Amino acid sequence: MALGLLVTVVLARGLGPAAFGQYAFVVAVVTALATPFGPALQQLVTREAATRYASDDGKRILALLRWGDRQVAVAATLVGLVIVCAGFWFGGSESRWPLVGLGVVALPFMGFEGLRAGGLAGLHRVVRAQFPQMLVRPVALLSILGILFAVDSLSAGAAVMAFVAATGLAFAASVALWRYARPLGRNTPETSAHKHWRSAWGRFTLLMVTGGLNAQLGLLFLGAVSSDQQVAALRVAIQGGTLVALPLVIVNMVIGPYLARAYHQGDKGQLQALSRRSAQVALAVAGPAALILIAWGGPLLGWALGSEYARIAAWPLAALVVGQTINVAFGSVGWLLNMTGWETDSIRGTVVGLAVHAALALTLIPPFGAQGGAIAMATGLVATNAATAFWVVRRLRIVPGPFPVPGRPVR
């Protein structure tokens, strides 16, 4: 995520607010389109692989990956064709659609890489699982952007092509890592499990779509009703806010398989301990970072990106930092539900947050631009966590967050 922030700095400086806003819009659209066969399948594979790993059922894990590959191939092809046709139909010399059509080439790479990352995480190879997306892709993207900048060929279109190429390299790295770590045994068909996988995939897709909309709604709405400069301002603020959320992201990557195993073994005490300790660690790291960004966000933006970004992105950054700090304080509420089979309740919490986010975005973005989008996003994030925490307490009988609740027994 830190490398992702560096990519943002390089692109924001190299492209300028207008062209960077175009690039940010394209990446937001492609990320949203990849949700069903990227993050959704990845979380499903992580949970199922962790459960099967605890039962020493390697054949089922291999069958799950083979089934997932077929779903990604079909879904990415269909979505890509629709977007390319829309680009030809609606596109023009001043339209963003041609760039979106170029960006969708990354969709199958994102899906196949996510499957293998989920499989590796389920096998407790957590660091290896994140290596392609968190290291290979941003390093490759930075390298390509550096070459483009050196030959004076950096543009919004070139940046999108660099994003596609870097995503392809991340997929290649995930294939190599999976071949090394995959369970031994033959890849035998498991048609009896397909119905269960499809049903769970549908729930995870709905969860990821609502969550992805929660993350991208402000950018998409700004791109539709406001200027590229405002899109760039919100994109920069979002990237800055992710620094505060980074400790929780890392914690989620690590504890996800252990949550699934503890629940599979019926160990509620271990679930409670994992929840509390992970939230304590994440908040201890995120708190100081949040204070720095709130107090000196404007000067830091001016130093890293230039005075124009300091002017347009400082207040959106402050709003999102507050929201992300509260997000970290709640802990891994979504993962607690997703890894224990209660993803339907996680969807309910995310829908609550999305409704709050959408209502505020429609109200605040037209008059306030990026600042309104940041307030809407931060408030939606808090609402999501509050609603999801309610379902964690109700379903799992544990109290999320870093602190115990006085007088509230956990049964």
Coordinates of C-alpha atoms in Angstrom, one line a residue, residues 43-381:
Q43 CA -12.2 -14.3 -0.2
L44 CA -14.3 -17.4 -1.0
V45 CA -11.1 -19.3 -1.9
T46 CA -9.3 -18.1 1.2
R47 CA -12.1 -19.3 3.5
E48 CA -12.7 -22.6 1.7
A49 CA -9.0 -23.4 1.4
A50 CA -8.4 -22.6 5.1
T51 CA -11.2 -24.9 6.0
R52 CA -10.0 -27.7 3.7
Y53 CA -6.4 -27.2 4.8
A54 CA -7.5 -27.8 8.4
S55 CA -9.1 -31.1 7.2
D56 CA -6.1 -32.0 5.1
D57 CA -8.2 -32.0 1.9
G58 CA -5.8 -30.9 -0.7
K59 CA -7.8 -32.3 -3.7
R60 CA -10.8 -30.1 -2.9
I61 CA -8.5 -27.0 -2.9
L62 CA -7.1 -27.9 -6.3
A63 CA -10.6 -28.5 -7.6
L64 CA -11.7 -25.1 -6.2
L65 CA -9.0 -23.3 -8.1
R66 CA -9.8 -25.0 -11.3
W67 CA -13.5 -24.1 -10.9
G68 CA -12.5 -20.5 -10.2
D69 CA -10.3 -20.2 -13.2
R70 CA -13.3 -21.1 -15.4
Q71 CA -15.5 -18.5 -13.8
V72 CA -12.9 -15.8 -14.2
A73 CA -12.3 -16.7 -17.9
V74 CA -16.0 -16.5 -18.8
A75 CA -16.9 -13.5 -16.6
A76 CA -13.9 -11.4 -17.6
T77 CA -14.5 -12.1 -21.3
L78 CA -18.2 -11.1 -21.1
V79 CA -17.5 -7.9 -19.1
G80 CA -14.6 -6.9 -21.4
L81 CA -16.7 -7.3 -24.5
V82 CA -19.5 -5.2 -23.1
I83 CA -17.2 -2.4 -22.2
V84 CA -15.3 -2.4 -25.5
C85 CA -18.6 -2.3 -27.4
A86 CA -19.8 0.6 -25.1
G87 CA -16.5 2.4 -25.9
F88 CA -17.1 2.2 -29.6
W89 CA -20.8 3.3 -29.2
F90 CA -20.4 6.1 -26.7
G91 CA -16.7 7.0 -27.1
G92 CA -15.3 10.1 -28.8
S93 CA -12.1 12.0 -28.9
E94 CA -12.9 13.7 -25.5
S95 CA -14.5 10.6 -23.9
R96 CA -13.0 8.5 -21.1
W97 CA -14.6 5.3 -22.6
P98 CA -11.6 4.4 -24.9
L99 CA -9.3 4.5 -21.9
V100 CA -11.8 2.3 -19.9
G101 CA -11.8 -0.1 -22.9
L102 CA -8.1 -0.3 -22.7
G103 CA -8.1 -0.8 -18.9
V104 CA -10.4 -3.8 -19.0
V105 CA -7.6 -5.9 -20.5
A106 CA -6.4 -6.1 -16.9
L107 CA -9.6 -7.9 -15.8
P108 CA -8.6 -11.5 -16.3
F109 CA -5.2 -10.9 -14.9
M110 CA -6.8 -9.5 -11.7
G111 CA -9.1 -12.4 -11.4
F112 CA -6.5 -15.2 -11.9
E113 CA -4.1 -13.5 -9.6
G114 CA -6.8 -13.1 -6.9
L115 CA -7.6 -16.8 -7.0
R116 CA -4.1 -17.8 -6.4
A117 CA -3.6 -15.2 -3.7
G118 CA -6.7 -16.6 -2.0
G119 CA -5.4 -20.1 -2.2
L120 CA -2.0 -19.2 -0.8
A121 CA -3.7 -17.3 2.1
G122 CA -5.9 -20.3 2.8
L123 CA -2.7 -22.5 3.0
H124 CA -1.3 -20.0 5.6
R125 CA 1.2 -18.6 3.0
V126 CA 0.0 -15.1 3.9
V127 CA 3.1 -13.2 2.9
R128 CA 3.4 -15.0 -0.4
A129 CA -0.2 -14.4 -1.1
Q130 CA 0.3 -10.7 -1.0
F131 CA 3.6 -10.6 -2.8
P132 CA 2.2 -10.2 -6.4
Q133 CA -0.4 -7.5 -5.6
M134 CA 1.5 -5.6 -2.9
L135 CA 5.0 -5.7 -4.3
V136 CA 5.2 -7.0 -7.9
R137 CA 2.5 -4.9 -9.4
P138 CA 3.4 -1.5 -7.9
V139 CA 7.2 -2.1 -8.5
A140 CA 6.5 -3.0 -12.1
L141 CA 4.2 -0.1 -12.5
L142 CA 6.7 2.3 -11.1
S143 CA 9.4 0.9 -13.3
I144 CA 7.3 1.3 -16.5
L145 CA 6.2 4.8 -15.5
G146 CA 9.8 5.7 -14.9
I147 CA 10.7 4.6 -18.4
L148 CA 7.8 6.5 -19.9
F149 CA 8.8 9.6 -17.9
A150 CA 12.4 9.4 -19.0
V151 CA 11.4 9.3 -22.7
D152 CA 8.8 12.0 -22.2
S153 CA 5.9 9.7 -23.2
L154 CA 3.9 9.8 -20.0
S155 CA 0.1 10.4 -20.6
A156 CA -3.2 9.1 -19.3
G157 CA -3.3 6.4 -22.0
A158 CA 0.2 5.3 -21.4
A159 CA -0.4 5.2 -17.7
V160 CA -3.4 2.9 -18.2
M161 CA -1.3 0.6 -20.5
A162 CA 1.4 0.5 -17.8
F163 CA -1.3 -0.5 -15.2
V164 CA -2.4 -3.4 -17.5
A165 CA 1.2 -4.6 -18.0
A166 CA 2.0 -4.4 -14.3
T167 CA -1.2 -6.4 -13.5
G168 CA -0.1 -9.1 -16.0
L169 CA 3.3 -9.4 -14.4
A170 CA 1.6 -9.7 -10.9
F171 CA -0.5 -12.6 -12.4
A172 CA 2.7 -14.3 -13.7
A173 CA 4.2 -14.0 -10.2
S174 CA 1.1 -15.5 -8.6
V175 CA 1.3 -18.5 -11.0
A176 CA 4.9 -19.2 -10.0
L177 CA 4.2 -18.9 -6.3
W178 CA 1.1 -21.2 -6.5
R179 CA 3.0 -23.9 -8.4
Y180 CA 5.5 -23.9 -5.6
A181 CA 3.0 -24.1 -2.7
R182 CA 0.0 -25.9 -4.1
P183 CA -1.1 -29.1 -2.4
L184 CA 0.1 -32.4 -3.7
G185 CA -2.3 -34.7 -5.5
R186 CA -4.3 -34.9 -8.7
N187 CA -6.7 -32.2 -9.7
T188 CA -9.9 -34.3 -9.7
P189 CA -13.3 -32.9 -10.5
E190 CA -15.5 -31.9 -7.5
T191 CA -18.9 -31.3 -9.2
S192 CA -20.8 -32.0 -5.9
A193 CA -19.3 -28.8 -4.4
H194 CA -20.1 -26.5 -7.3
K195 CA -23.5 -25.6 -6.1
H196 CA -22.1 -24.6 -2.7
W197 CA -19.3 -22.6 -4.3
R198 CA -21.7 -20.8 -6.7
S199 CA -24.0 -19.9 -3.8
A200 CA -21.2 -18.6 -1.7
W201 CA -19.7 -16.8 -4.7
G202 CA -23.0 -15.0 -5.2
R203 CA -23.0 -13.8 -1.6
F204 CA -19.3 -12.7 -1.7
T205 CA -19.9 -10.9 -5.0
L206 CA -22.8 -9.0 -3.5
L207 CA -20.7 -8.1 -0.5
M208 CA -17.7 -7.1 -2.6
V209 CA -19.9 -5.1 -5.1
T210 CA -21.4 -3.1 -2.2
G211 CA -18.1 -2.7 -0.6
G212 CA -16.4 -1.7 -3.8
L213 CA -19.1 0.8 -4.5
N214 CA -18.6 2.2 -1.0
A215 CA -14.9 2.7 -1.9
Q216 CA -15.4 4.0 -5.5
L217 CA -18.8 5.8 -5.4
G218 CA -17.4 9.2 -4.6
L219 CA -14.8 9.0 -7.5
L220 CA -17.4 7.7 -9.9
F221 CA -20.0 10.4 -9.0
L222 CA -17.3 13.1 -9.1
G223 CA -16.3 11.9 -12.5
A224 CA -19.8 12.2 -13.7
V225 CA -20.7 15.6 -12.3
S226 CA -17.5 17.4 -11.6
S227 CA -14.1 18.2 -13.0
D228 CA -11.0 15.9 -13.4
Q229 CA -9.2 18.1 -10.8
Q230 CA -11.8 17.2 -8.2
V231 CA -11.5 13.5 -9.1
A232 CA -7.7 13.9 -8.6
A233 CA -8.2 15.6 -5.3
L234 CA -10.4 12.8 -3.9
R235 CA -8.1 10.1 -5.3
V236 CA -5.1 11.7 -3.5
A237 CA -7.1 11.9 -0.3
I238 CA -8.2 8.3 -0.5
Q239 CA -4.7 7.2 -1.0
G240 CA -3.5 9.2 1.9
G241 CA -6.3 7.8 4.1
T242 CA -5.3 4.3 3.2
L243 CA -2.1 4.9 5.1
V244 CA -4.2 4.9 8.3
A245 CA -6.0 1.8 7.3
L246 CA -2.8 -0.1 6.3
P247 CA -2.3 -1.7 9.7
L248 CA -5.8 -3.1 9.7
V249 CA -5.4 -4.4 6.1
I250 CA -2.2 -6.2 7.1
V251 CA -3.9 -7.7 10.2
N252 CA -6.8 -8.9 8.0
M253 CA -4.4 -10.6 5.6
V254 CA -2.7 -12.5 8.5
I255 CA -5.7 -13.5 10.7
G256 CA -8.2 -14.4 8.0
P257 CA -7.3 -18.1 7.7
Y258 CA -6.9 -18.4 11.5
L259 CA -10.4 -17.0 12.0
A260 CA -11.8 -19.7 9.6
R261 CA -9.9 -22.4 11.4
A262 CA -11.0 -21.3 14.9
Y263 CA -14.6 -21.1 13.9
H264 CA -14.4 -24.5 12.1
Q265 CA -13.0 -26.0 15.4
G266 CA -15.7 -24.2 17.5
D267 CA -13.2 -22.2 19.5
K268 CA -15.0 -19.0 20.4
G269 CA -12.4 -18.0 22.9
Q270 CA -9.7 -18.0 20.2
L271 CA -12.0 -15.9 17.9
Q272 CA -12.4 -13.3 20.7
A273 CA -8.7 -13.2 21.3
L274 CA -7.8 -12.8 17.6
S275 CA -10.4 -10.0 17.3
R276 CA -9.2 -8.0 20.2
R277 CA -5.5 -8.4 19.8
S278 CA -5.6 -7.6 16.1
A279 CA -7.6 -4.5 16.7
Q280 CA -5.2 -3.3 19.4
V281 CA -2.2 -3.8 17.2
A282 CA -3.8 -2.0 14.3
L283 CA -5.0 0.9 16.3
A284 CA -1.7 1.4 18.1
V285 CA 0.0 1.8 14.7
A286 CA -2.8 3.8 12.9
G287 CA -3.4 6.3 15.7
P288 CA -0.1 8.2 15.5
A289 CA -0.2 8.2 11.6
A290 CA -3.7 9.7 11.8
L291 CA -2.6 12.5 14.1
I292 CA 0.3 13.4 11.8
L293 CA -2.0 13.5 8.7
I294 CA -4.7 15.5 10.4
A295 CA -2.2 18.1 11.8
W296 CA 0.2 18.3 8.9
G297 CA -1.7 16.9 5.9
G298 CA -1.6 20.1 3.9
P299 CA 2.1 20.7 4.2
L300 CA 2.8 17.0 3.5
L301 CA 0.7 17.2 0.3
G302 CA 2.4 20.3 -0.8
W303 CA 5.8 18.8 -0.3
A304 CA 5.0 15.5 -2.0
L305 CA 2.7 16.6 -4.8
G306 CA 2.8 20.4 -5.1
S307 CA 0.9 23.4 -3.9
E308 CA -2.2 22.8 -6.1
Y309 CA -2.8 19.4 -4.5
A310 CA -2.3 20.9 -1.0
R311 CA -5.0 23.4 -1.8
I312 CA -7.6 21.0 -3.2
A313 CA -6.9 17.8 -1.2
A314 CA -6.0 18.8 2.3
W315 CA -9.5 18.9 3.7
P316 CA -10.7 15.8 2.0
L317 CA -7.7 14.0 3.4
A318 CA -8.5 15.1 6.9
A319 CA -12.1 13.9 6.6
L320 CA -11.0 10.5 5.3
V321 CA -8.3 10.1 7.9
V322 CA -10.9 10.5 10.7
G323 CA -13.2 7.9 9.0
Q324 CA -10.4 5.4 8.6
T325 CA -9.2 5.8 12.2
I326 CA -12.7 4.9 13.4
N327 CA -12.7 2.0 10.9
V328 CA -9.5 0.7 12.4
A329 CA -10.9 1.0 15.9
F330 CA -13.7 -1.3 15.1
G331 CA -11.2 -4.0 14.1
S332 CA -11.8 -6.9 11.6
V333 CA -15.6 -7.0 11.9
G334 CA -16.1 -7.8 8.2
W335 CA -13.5 -10.6 8.1
L336 CA -15.0 -12.1 11.3
L337 CA -18.3 -12.6 9.5
N338 CA -16.8 -13.5 6.1
M339 CA -14.4 -16.2 7.4
T340 CA -17.1 -17.8 9.6
G341 CA -19.8 -18.3 7.1
W342 CA -21.9 -15.2 8.0
E343 CA -21.2 -13.2 4.9
T344 CA -24.9 -12.5 4.4
D345 CA -24.8 -10.4 7.6
S346 CA -21.7 -8.7 6.3
I347 CA -23.6 -7.7 3.2
R348 CA -26.3 -6.2 5.4
G349 CA -23.8 -4.0 7.2
T350 CA -22.2 -2.9 3.9
V351 CA -25.5 -2.1 2.4
V352 CA -26.3 0.2 5.3
G353 CA -23.0 2.0 4.8
L354 CA -23.6 2.2 1.0
A355 CA -27.0 3.8 1.6
V356 CA -25.5 6.4 3.9
H357 CA -22.7 7.0 1.5
A358 CA -24.9 7.4 -1.5
A359 CA -27.4 9.7 0.2
L360 CA -24.6 12.0 1.4
A361 CA -22.7 11.9 -1.9
L362 CA -25.8 13.0 -3.8
T363 CA -26.3 15.8 -1.3
L364 CA -22.7 17.0 -0.7
I365 CA -20.8 16.4 -3.9
P366 CA -22.6 18.9 -6.2
P367 CA -22.0 21.9 -3.9
F368 CA -18.7 20.8 -2.2
G369 CA -16.9 18.6 -4.7
A370 CA -14.1 16.4 -3.4
Q371 CA -14.7 17.6 0.2
G372 CA -18.3 16.5 0.1
G373 CA -17.3 13.2 -1.4
A374 CA -14.7 12.6 1.4
I375 CA -17.3 13.4 4.1
A376 CA -19.8 11.0 2.4
M377 CA -17.2 8.3 2.1
A378 CA -16.0 8.6 5.7
T379 CA -19.5 8.6 7.1
G380 CA -20.5 5.6 5.1
L381 CA -17.4 3.8 6.3

